[in-house]
Amino acid sequence: MPAQKYLPIYQALKSRIESGQYPVGQLLPSENTLLGEFGCSRNTVRRAIAGLVRDGYVQTSQGRGVCNIYQPLEPSSYSMGTIESFAETSRRTGQHSTTRVVHFSLCAADPALARRTGFAPGTELFYLQRVHLVEGVPRILNHSYFRRDCMPDFTADRAAGSIYRYLEEELGMTIVTSKRTVTVEHADELDRTWLDLGDYDCLAVVSSQTYNSDGVLFEYTQSRHYPGIFRFQENAVRSHREHRG
Amino acid sequence: MPAQKYLPIYQALKSRIESGQYPVGQLLPSENTLLGEFGCSRNTVRRAIAGLVRDGYVQTSQGRGVCNIYQPLEPSSYSMGTIESFAETSRRTGQHSTTRVVHFSLCAADPALARRTGFAPGTELFYLQRVHLVEGVPRILNHSYFRRDCMPDFTADRAAGSIYRYLEEELGMTIVTSKRTVTVEHADELDRTWLDLGDYDCLAVVSSQTYNSDGVLFEYTQSRHYPGIFRFQENAVRSHREHRG
DNA sequence: GCCGATTTGTCCGTATGTATC
DNA sequence: CGATACATACGGACAAATCGG
């Protein structure tokens, strides 16, 4: 129980902004004011604010203050800067979701697969295909590869539930970093088999490499999304200094 | 000239990682070692490392150290967490690019446009359509709206060059935050007029709202990309604590 | 299992620089 | 110019996680 001090401050400010307690387009109370209110050091207030900047709630400018730039976003959006499982996203958006495993096998990474996924050639991998249904409609086809040596007693049954829950709660694994790429690709035979694409002939494809706390790449997943409901959000900050690095 | 101390440290570590001086999958020297080498405080080393974490070069774990997870990425990729203009991206990837302005007008935000863009209804806006060509091939169709009152003497001629350069260097405006959404949409008549979509009937669409240092939304741009060369990258970190906020 | 050394995470207080008003 | 506000940097202290003996 670290009982971190900046977290409740971050959450308090966040909910004040969401509830309109701080007017949009105007400045929040200064850091000095806030540290008085929350009874903490200036560093701690600044950490809380840094989180709000990252989330796109506020932006800071030296000499002026911290400006509220909050705008409520589309609720149906997929991942935004955080690592979220499909189940977590569904819970957040309040939609009913199920998962169906349509393929499960064991393979080794040949050179082509290794180059595509980032695993070393020869690595033994579980390969699964899963279909995610939102409100009963098949929307996402996942191709996932997991390192076998990270999850010795993994089975097809477990794949039907939340794999992240299994990894984190049962195996005690900690998931840290995920590198993602979004592209758009033509639908292939498999996509048309499992998804109802309507009049789309393309999909939104999110490829992600996930690392555990040992720094080993243990998962590569390619998520092929029905375009109509796909939405990927991000906040970016312009850092003048680091550009010409 | 602030002569920030953490920046050269960040850059030094970054180039060491890129050049393979630190082995991939292994730990970097500890913070205590690095602060001795660079002659700075622990906080300063930690800021440099935080930048590397954000960029997906390393990940940290308490009690272990800082692990190198660098993998060289596809060079042809579009923006990743930073705000980069089209010209800057082209320069980075070493590709020749040009821009053509195909529409320029002045309008006011009607309710529908206001809802879509985030501007207040009635706001006077410049509306431009620009086609970006990479190596001579039209690849991106941009629909941009700029607040008129932020750039009084803006003209169609200026739009052909780098608008960001004009805003930052000539007007002294500072661009801070950009909120982006990636979606996939059907191609419309205009897309087919200006872009050669080949056998694609969809586009990758990046919608972005950009704020200046006063906290005012001054630009809304919808970039419609030819799918074949579109690539959007991001690094995400799983933050256990902030999930249940 | 325990203990101690190492390493990162959090927090505090202070000082100084720099931009804004 | 002075007052205010955020940005950067330093030093110290303790907590929490990891690892080896």
Short mmCIF file of C-alpha atoms in Angstrom, two decimals, chain A residues 105-127 145-146 217 220:
data_model
loop_
_atom_site.label_atom_id
_atom_site.label_comp_id
_atom_site.label_asym_id
_atom_site.label_seq_id
_atom_site.Cartn_x
_atom_site.Cartn_y
_atom_site.Cartn_z
CA SER A 105 -2.02 -23.81 -31.58
CA LEU A 106 1.65 -23.95 -30.72
CA CYS A 107 4.29 -22.87 -33.21
CA ALA A 108 7.83 -21.60 -33.50
CA ALA A 109 8.78 -18.24 -34.97
CA ASP A 110 10.11 -18.70 -38.48
CA PRO A 111 12.23 -15.86 -39.90
CA ALA A 112 9.28 -14.11 -41.54
CA LEU A 113 7.14 -14.23 -38.39
CA ALA A 114 10.12 -13.18 -36.29
CA ARG A 115 10.68 -10.10 -38.40
CA ARG A 116 7.02 -9.18 -38.27
CA THR A 117 6.51 -9.71 -34.56
CA GLY A 118 9.87 -8.89 -33.03
CA PHE A 119 10.38 -12.32 -31.40
CA ALA A 120 13.71 -14.04 -31.87
CA PRO A 121 13.61 -16.71 -34.59
CA GLY A 122 12.84 -20.14 -33.13
CA THR A 123 10.92 -18.79 -30.13
CA GLU A 124 8.07 -21.14 -29.18
CA LEU A 125 4.77 -19.33 -29.32
CA PHE A 126 1.12 -19.89 -28.61
CA TYR A 127 -0.88 -18.67 -31.57
CA TYR A 145 1.25 -14.71 -30.26
CA PHE A 146 2.44 -15.37 -26.69
CA LEU A 217 8.65 -9.11 -25.38
CA TYR A 220 2.47 -9.69 -30.21
#
